Structure formats: C-alpha cells, structure tokens
Backbone as a chain_set.jsonl record, in Angstrom:
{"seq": "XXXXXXXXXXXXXXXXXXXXXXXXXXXXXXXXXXXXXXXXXXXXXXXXXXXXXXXXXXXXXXXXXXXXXXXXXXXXXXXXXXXXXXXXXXXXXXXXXXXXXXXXXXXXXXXXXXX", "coords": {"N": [[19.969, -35.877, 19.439], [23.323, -36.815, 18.622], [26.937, -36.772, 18.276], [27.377, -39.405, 16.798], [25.351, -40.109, 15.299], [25.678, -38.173, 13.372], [28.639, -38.839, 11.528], [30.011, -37.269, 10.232], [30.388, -35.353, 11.417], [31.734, -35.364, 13.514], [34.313, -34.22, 14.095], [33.892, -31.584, 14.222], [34.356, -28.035, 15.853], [32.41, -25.554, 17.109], [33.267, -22.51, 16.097], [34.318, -20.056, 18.293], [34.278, -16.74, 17.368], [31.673, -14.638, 15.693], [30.554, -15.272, 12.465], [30.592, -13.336, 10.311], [31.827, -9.627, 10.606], [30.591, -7.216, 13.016], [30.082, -4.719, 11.329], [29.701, -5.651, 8.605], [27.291, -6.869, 8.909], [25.432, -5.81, 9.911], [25.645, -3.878, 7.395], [24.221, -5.565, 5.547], [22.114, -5.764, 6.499], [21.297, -3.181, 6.096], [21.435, -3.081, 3.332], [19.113, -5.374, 2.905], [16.613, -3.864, 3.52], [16.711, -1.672, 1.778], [16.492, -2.883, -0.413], [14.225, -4.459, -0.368], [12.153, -2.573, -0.026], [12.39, -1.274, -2.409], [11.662, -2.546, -4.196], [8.971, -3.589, -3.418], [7.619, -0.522, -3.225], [7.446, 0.474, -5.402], [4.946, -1.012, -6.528], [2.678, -0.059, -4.732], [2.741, 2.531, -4.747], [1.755, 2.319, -8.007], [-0.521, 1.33, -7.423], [-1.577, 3.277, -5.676], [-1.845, 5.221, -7.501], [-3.685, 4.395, -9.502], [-5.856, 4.228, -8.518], [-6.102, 6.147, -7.601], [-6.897, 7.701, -9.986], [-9.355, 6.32, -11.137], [-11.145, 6.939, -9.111], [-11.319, 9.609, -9.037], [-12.309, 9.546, -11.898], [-14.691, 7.948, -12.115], [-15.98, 9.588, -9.883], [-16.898, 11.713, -11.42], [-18.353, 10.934, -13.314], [-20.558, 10.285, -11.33], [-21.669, 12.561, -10.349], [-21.936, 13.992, -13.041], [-24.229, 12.617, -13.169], [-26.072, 12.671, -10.674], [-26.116, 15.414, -10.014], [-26.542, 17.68, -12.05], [-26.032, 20.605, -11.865], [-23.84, 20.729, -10.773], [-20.561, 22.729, -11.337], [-17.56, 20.953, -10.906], [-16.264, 18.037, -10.137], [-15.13, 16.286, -7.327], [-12.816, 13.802, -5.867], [-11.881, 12.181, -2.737], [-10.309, 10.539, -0.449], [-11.231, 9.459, 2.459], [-10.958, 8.956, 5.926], [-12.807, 8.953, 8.267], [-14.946, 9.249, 7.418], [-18.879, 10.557, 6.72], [-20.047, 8.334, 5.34], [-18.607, 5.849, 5.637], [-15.33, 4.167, 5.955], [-13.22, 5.444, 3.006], [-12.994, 5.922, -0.176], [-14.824, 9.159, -1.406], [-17.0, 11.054, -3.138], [-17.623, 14.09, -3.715], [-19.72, 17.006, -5.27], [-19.128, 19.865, -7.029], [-19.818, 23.39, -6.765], [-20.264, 26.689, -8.082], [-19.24, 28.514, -6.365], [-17.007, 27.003, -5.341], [-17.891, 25.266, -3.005], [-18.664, 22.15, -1.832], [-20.669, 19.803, -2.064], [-21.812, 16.257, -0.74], [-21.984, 13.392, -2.989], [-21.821, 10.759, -3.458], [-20.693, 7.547, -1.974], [-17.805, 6.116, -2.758], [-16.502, 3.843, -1.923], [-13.507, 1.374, -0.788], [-12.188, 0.191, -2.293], [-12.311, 1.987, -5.332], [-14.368, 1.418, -8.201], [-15.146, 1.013, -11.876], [-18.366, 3.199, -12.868], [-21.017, 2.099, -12.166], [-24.358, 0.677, -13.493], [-26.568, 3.292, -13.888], [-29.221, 4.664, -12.498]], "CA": [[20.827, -36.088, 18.304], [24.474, -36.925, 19.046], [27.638, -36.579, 16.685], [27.262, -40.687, 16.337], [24.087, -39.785, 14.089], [26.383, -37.672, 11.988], [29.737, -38.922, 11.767], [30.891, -35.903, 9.31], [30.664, -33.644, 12.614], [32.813, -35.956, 15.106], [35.26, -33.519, 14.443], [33.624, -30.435, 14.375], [33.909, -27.483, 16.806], [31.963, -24.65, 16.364], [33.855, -21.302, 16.203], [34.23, -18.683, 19.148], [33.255, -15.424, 16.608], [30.603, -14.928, 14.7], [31.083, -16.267, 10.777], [30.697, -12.22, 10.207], [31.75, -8.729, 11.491], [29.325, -6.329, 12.95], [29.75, -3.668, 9.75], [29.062, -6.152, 7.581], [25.387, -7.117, 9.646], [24.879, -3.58, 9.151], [25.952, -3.351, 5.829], [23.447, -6.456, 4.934], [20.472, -5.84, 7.143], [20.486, -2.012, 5.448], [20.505, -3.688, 1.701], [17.943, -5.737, 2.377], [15.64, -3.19, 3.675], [16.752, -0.991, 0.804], [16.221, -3.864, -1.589], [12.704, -4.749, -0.082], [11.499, -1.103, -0.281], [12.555, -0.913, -4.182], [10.704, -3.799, -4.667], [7.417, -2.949, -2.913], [7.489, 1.011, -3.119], [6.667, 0.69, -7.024], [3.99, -1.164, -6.01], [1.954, 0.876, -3.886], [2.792, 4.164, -5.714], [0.837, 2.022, -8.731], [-2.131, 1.258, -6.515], [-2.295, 4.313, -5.178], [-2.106, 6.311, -9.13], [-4.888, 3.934, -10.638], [-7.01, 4.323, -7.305], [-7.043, 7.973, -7.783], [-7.584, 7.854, -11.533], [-10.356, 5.687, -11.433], [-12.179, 7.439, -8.468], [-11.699, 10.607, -10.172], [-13.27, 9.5, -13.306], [-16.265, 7.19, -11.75], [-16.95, 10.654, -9.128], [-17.221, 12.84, -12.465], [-19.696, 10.542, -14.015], [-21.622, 10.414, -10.474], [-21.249, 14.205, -10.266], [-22.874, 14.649, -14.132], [-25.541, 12.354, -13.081], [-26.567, 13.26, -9.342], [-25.852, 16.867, -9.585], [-26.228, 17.836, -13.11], [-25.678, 21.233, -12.017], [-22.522, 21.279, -10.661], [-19.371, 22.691, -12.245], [-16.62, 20.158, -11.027], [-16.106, 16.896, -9.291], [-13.94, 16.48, -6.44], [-12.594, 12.77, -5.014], [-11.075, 12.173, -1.622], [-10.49, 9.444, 0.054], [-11.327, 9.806, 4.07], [-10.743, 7.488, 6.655], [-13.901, 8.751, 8.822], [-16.28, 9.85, 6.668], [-20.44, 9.433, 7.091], [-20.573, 6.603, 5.078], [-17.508, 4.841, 6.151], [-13.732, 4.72, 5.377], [-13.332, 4.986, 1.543], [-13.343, 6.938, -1.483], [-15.878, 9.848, -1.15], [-17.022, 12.128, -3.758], [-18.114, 15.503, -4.249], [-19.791, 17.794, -6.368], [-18.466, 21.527, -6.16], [-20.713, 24.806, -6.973], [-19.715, 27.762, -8.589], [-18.796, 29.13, -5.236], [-16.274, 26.078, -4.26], [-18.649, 24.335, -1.869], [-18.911, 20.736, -1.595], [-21.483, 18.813, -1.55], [-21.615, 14.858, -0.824], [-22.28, 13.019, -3.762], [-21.951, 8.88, -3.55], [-19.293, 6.602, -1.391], [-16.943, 4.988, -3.728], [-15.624, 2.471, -1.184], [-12.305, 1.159, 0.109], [-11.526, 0.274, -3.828], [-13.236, 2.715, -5.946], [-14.591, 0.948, -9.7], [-15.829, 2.122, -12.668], [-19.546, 3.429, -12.975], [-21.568, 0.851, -12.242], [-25.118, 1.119, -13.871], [-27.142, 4.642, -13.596], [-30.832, 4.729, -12.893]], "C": [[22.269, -35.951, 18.792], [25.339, -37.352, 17.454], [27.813, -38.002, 16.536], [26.323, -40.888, 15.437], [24.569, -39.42, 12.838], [27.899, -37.48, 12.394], [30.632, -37.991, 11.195], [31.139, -34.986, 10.142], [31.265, -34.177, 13.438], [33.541, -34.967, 15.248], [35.343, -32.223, 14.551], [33.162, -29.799, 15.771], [33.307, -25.799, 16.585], [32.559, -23.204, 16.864], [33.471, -20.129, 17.12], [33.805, -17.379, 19.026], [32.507, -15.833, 16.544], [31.383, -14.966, 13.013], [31.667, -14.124, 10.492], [31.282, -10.946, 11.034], [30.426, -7.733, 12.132], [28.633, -5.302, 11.856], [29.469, -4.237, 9.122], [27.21, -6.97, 7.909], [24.801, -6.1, 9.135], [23.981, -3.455, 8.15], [24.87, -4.186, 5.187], [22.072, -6.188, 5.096], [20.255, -4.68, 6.205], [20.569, -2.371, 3.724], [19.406, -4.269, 1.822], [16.862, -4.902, 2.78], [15.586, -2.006, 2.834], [16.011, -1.534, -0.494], [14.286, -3.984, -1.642], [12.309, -3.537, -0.385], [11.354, -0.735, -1.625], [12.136, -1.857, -4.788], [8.999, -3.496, -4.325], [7.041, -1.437, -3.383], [6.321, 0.954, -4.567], [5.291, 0.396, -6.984], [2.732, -0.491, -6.033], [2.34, 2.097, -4.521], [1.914, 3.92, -7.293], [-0.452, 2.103, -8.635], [-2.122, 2.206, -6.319], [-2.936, 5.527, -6.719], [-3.721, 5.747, -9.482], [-5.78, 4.159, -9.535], [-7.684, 5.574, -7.353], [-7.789, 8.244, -8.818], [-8.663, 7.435, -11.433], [-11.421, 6.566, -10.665], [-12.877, 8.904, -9.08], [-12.783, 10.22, -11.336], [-14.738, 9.141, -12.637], [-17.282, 8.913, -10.918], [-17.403, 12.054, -10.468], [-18.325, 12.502, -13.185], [-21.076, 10.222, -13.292], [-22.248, 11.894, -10.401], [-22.527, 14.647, -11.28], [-24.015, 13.97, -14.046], [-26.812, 12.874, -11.703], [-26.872, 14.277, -9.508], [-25.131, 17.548, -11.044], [-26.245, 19.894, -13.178], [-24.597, 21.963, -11.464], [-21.506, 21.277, -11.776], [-18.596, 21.509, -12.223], [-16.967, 19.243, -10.004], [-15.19, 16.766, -8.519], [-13.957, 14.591, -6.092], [-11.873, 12.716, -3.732], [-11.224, 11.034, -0.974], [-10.25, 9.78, 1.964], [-11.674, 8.807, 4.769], [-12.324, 7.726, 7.533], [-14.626, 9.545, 8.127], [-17.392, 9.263, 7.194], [-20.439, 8.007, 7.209], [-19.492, 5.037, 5.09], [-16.538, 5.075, 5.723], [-13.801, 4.531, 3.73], [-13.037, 6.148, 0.699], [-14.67, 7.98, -0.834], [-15.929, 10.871, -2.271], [-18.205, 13.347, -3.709], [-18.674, 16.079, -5.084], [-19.721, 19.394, -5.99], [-19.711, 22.287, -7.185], [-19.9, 25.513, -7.694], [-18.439, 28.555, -7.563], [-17.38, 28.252, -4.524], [-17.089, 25.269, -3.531], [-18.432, 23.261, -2.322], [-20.122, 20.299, -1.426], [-21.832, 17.402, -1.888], [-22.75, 14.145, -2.079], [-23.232, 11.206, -3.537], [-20.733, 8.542, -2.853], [-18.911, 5.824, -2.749], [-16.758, 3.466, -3.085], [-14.358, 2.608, -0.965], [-11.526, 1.507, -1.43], [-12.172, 0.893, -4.819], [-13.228, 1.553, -7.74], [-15.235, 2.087, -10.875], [-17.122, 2.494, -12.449], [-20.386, 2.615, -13.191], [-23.137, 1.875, -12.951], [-26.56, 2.165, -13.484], [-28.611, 4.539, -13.368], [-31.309, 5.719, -13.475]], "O": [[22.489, -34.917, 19.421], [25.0, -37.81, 16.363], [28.834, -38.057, 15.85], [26.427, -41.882, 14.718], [24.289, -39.851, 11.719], [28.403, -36.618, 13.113], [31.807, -37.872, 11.54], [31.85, -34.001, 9.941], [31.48, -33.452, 14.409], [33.656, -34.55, 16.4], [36.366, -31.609, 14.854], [32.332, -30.233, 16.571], [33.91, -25.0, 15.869], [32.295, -22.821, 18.004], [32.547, -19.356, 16.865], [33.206, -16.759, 19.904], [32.168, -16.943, 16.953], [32.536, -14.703, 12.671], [32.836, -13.738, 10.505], [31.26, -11.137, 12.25], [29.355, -7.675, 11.527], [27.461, -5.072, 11.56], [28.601, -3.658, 8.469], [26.343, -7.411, 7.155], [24.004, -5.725, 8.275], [22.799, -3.211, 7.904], [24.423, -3.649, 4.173], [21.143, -6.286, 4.294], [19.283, -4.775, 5.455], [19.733, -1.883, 2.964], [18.517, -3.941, 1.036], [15.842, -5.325, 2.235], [14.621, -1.254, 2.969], [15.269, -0.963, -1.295], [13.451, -3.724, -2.509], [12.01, -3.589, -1.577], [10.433, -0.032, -2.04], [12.274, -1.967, -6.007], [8.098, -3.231, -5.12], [5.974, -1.339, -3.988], [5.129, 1.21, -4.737], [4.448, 1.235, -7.301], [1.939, -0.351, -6.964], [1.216, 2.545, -4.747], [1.432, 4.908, -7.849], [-1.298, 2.652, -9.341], [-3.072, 2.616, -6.985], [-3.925, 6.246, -6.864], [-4.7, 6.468, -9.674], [-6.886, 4.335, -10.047], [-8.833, 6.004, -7.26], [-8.896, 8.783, -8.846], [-9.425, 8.365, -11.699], [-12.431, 6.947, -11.257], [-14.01, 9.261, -9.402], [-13.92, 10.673, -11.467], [-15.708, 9.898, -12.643], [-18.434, 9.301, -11.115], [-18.085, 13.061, -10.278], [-19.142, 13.299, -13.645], [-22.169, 9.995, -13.812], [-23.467, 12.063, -10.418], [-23.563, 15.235, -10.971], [-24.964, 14.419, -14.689], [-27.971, 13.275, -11.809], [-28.05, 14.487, -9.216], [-23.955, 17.84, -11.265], [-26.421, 20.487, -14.242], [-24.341, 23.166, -11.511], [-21.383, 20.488, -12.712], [-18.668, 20.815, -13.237], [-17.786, 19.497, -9.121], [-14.126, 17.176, -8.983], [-15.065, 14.055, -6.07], [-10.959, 13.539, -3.791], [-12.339, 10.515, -0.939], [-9.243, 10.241, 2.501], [-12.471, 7.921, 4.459], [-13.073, 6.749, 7.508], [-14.827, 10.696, 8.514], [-17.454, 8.197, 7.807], [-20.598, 7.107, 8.034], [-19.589, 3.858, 4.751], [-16.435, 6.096, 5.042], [-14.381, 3.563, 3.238], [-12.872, 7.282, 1.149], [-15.378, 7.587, 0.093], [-14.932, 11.581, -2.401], [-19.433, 13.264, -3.675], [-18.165, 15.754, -6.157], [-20.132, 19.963, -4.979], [-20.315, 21.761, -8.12], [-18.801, 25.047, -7.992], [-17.308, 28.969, -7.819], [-16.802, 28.63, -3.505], [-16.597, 24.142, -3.582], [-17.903, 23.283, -3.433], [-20.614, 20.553, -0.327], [-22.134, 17.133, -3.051], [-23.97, 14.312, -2.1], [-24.376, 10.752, -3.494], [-19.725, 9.206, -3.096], [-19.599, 5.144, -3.511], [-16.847, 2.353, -3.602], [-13.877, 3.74, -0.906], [-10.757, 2.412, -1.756], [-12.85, 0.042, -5.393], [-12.202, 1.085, -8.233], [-15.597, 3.263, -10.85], [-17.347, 1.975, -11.355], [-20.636, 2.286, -14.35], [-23.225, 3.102, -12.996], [-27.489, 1.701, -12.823], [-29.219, 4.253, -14.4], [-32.506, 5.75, -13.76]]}, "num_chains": 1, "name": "protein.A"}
C-alpha cells in the first residue's frame, strides 16, 4: 500500500512523540482496570452469595433426609474432596463432628427428588 492508494496521506508525516504522555497511559490503563473490576466484581460476589444459599438450603434438606438424626447441616465447598471438586455437605452431631452426607457438585441446585 503506497500513499498513491490514499491521496489524503501524500502529505502526512507521522509525529516523533507519542499522541500521549506517560502519566496519562498510567492514568488510563489504571481506570480501565478499575472500571473492569467494578463491572465484574458485582458479578462474582452474586454467584458466589446464591451458590452458598442454595447449597446451604439443598445440604439441610439432604441432612433431614440422610441423617435424620443429626442436629445441623454444614456446606463447604472443597477443591479435593472424595467425590471430586464441588460443593460437599455435612451432617454435624451433637458433639460437632462431621459426617459426609451427598456431593452437591461444581454448581450446587435445589433438591432434586428424594427416594
């Protein structure tokens, strides 16, 4: 491509700076990675609320069915667990103990149907 292609640039030479200073690169690059973050953050602080809520609830109604004589339900989500990375719930004792209930999964749902 030569400036005979585009005769609007015969006379153009392109400038020795840059268009900008360095503080203002800065100053731009750290808005938009401010900007992006306050855009996403909300996000993922959503997903992560309803992820808990839900697991919570679904491991309380595994809990009163599995292990209808534990006190409370516990959720956690563990990257190496037994039964793989995921949700994992609990049912606790009188004493505190733990013991493994049901895998939720990656995305925990509601209570699917009970036998």
């Amino acid at each position: 491509m030569t400036f005979e292609d585009h005769p609007e640039l015969a006379e153009y030479e392109p400038p020795d700076r840059p268009l900008h200073g360095r503080r203002r690169t800065i100053a731009t690059r750290v808005f938009v990675v401010v900007a992006l973050t306050a855009l996403v953050l909300p996000g993922i602080m959503l997903t992560i609320s309803i992820q808990t809520d839900t697991a919570t609830g679904t491991c309380a109604v595994y809990a009163r069915h599995y292990a209808p004589d534990s006190v409370d339900s516990s959720a956690r989500f563990e990257l190496f667990a037994p039964a793989g990375p995921g949700w994992q719930c609990y049912a606790l004792n009188t004493e505190g103990d733990a013991t493994f209930v049901a895998p939720l999964g990656l995305i925990p749902s509601t209570p699917h149907s009970l036998p």
